Amino acid sequence: MFKYRFSGMRARKSANVLIVALALPIVLAACSDSGSVLVTGSTDSNISGSHTPHTGPADGIWPPQPENMTNAELYPGSARAGALSGVLTAARSSILNNPQVRTSLGSDYREIHATLGDSKSDEVARIVFYNYATDETVEVVLASDGSVSSQIFTASVYQPTEHPQEVEDAISLAQTVLTNDSFDVSGLQGTAMLAFPPASEVVSAQQHFYPQRMMYVTFGPGGGELPVYTALVNLSGATVLEHGLVK
């Protein structure tokens, strides 16, 4: 077994460019019996109020409006998609500007996926990150009242599915190691997916994943044919733990 380390290949740190440099946190609008209420990106989870049912960001109506309004119209086609993208961008900025979230993420992390809430929930957006320095999954929710809450899971308990950039990073690391070890991967198609530990390496009933961010990489001709080479890549340490011919 050979082990290579590529400290210069921290491509995942490019995830930091996702931070939108907004001077103010997201402003969420809700409607109550007494009129409009504006709530900024507060971290106080005790904010409450009496609100009538209102639309959510996934409805394509932003700011939120009371349900069943006669003048409320959905955005058509690309305009609606653009509006939803704007909501998610603003939500992301509010989340990443939260001090508790910044502490949980540190400086070596990637946003894995993000989703918007719907009109039936108080959730504006949910974003899942992976912290490579601590090997933790951080799931953050921005609520319609402006509050931000988060949950942290150890890598062995919960990890999100692989991000496209993680796939590229893992393939690149494996390709370099295989090539340096005189394996010819030219013309072969590389694939990568989140790896799961074999039963022999599972130490408790709570463990479902590796304790670090591991990717299983293969190189083959594609078209349904069997792969030729394989590698086990540790993205947390930017290392290749195993590589060689498929056995």
Coordinates of C-alpha atoms in Angstrom, one line a residue, residues 9-14 110 132 163-176 192 215 217 233 235 240:
M9 CA -4.3 20.4 -4.0
R10 CA -6.8 22.0 -1.7
A11 CA -9.1 22.8 -4.6
R12 CA -12.0 22.5 -2.2
K13 CA -11.0 25.8 -0.5
S14 CA -12.4 27.5 -3.6
R110 CA -17.2 22.8 1.2
Y132 CA -12.6 18.6 6.2
H163 CA -20.2 17.1 -4.6
P164 CA -19.2 17.3 -8.3
Q165 CA -16.0 19.2 -7.3
E166 CA -15.1 16.4 -4.9
V167 CA -15.5 13.9 -7.7
E168 CA -13.1 16.0 -9.8
D169 CA -10.6 16.3 -7.0
A170 CA -10.7 12.6 -6.2
I171 CA -10.2 11.6 -9.8
S172 CA -7.3 14.0 -10.2
L173 CA -5.5 12.7 -7.1
A174 CA -6.0 9.1 -8.1
Q175 CA -4.9 9.8 -11.7
T176 CA -1.7 11.4 -10.5
A192 CA -15.7 8.7 -8.3
M215 CA -14.0 8.5 -2.3
V217 CA -12.4 6.0 -7.8
V233 CA -8.9 8.6 -2.0
L235 CA -10.2 14.0 0.6
V240 CA -4.5 8.2 -1.9

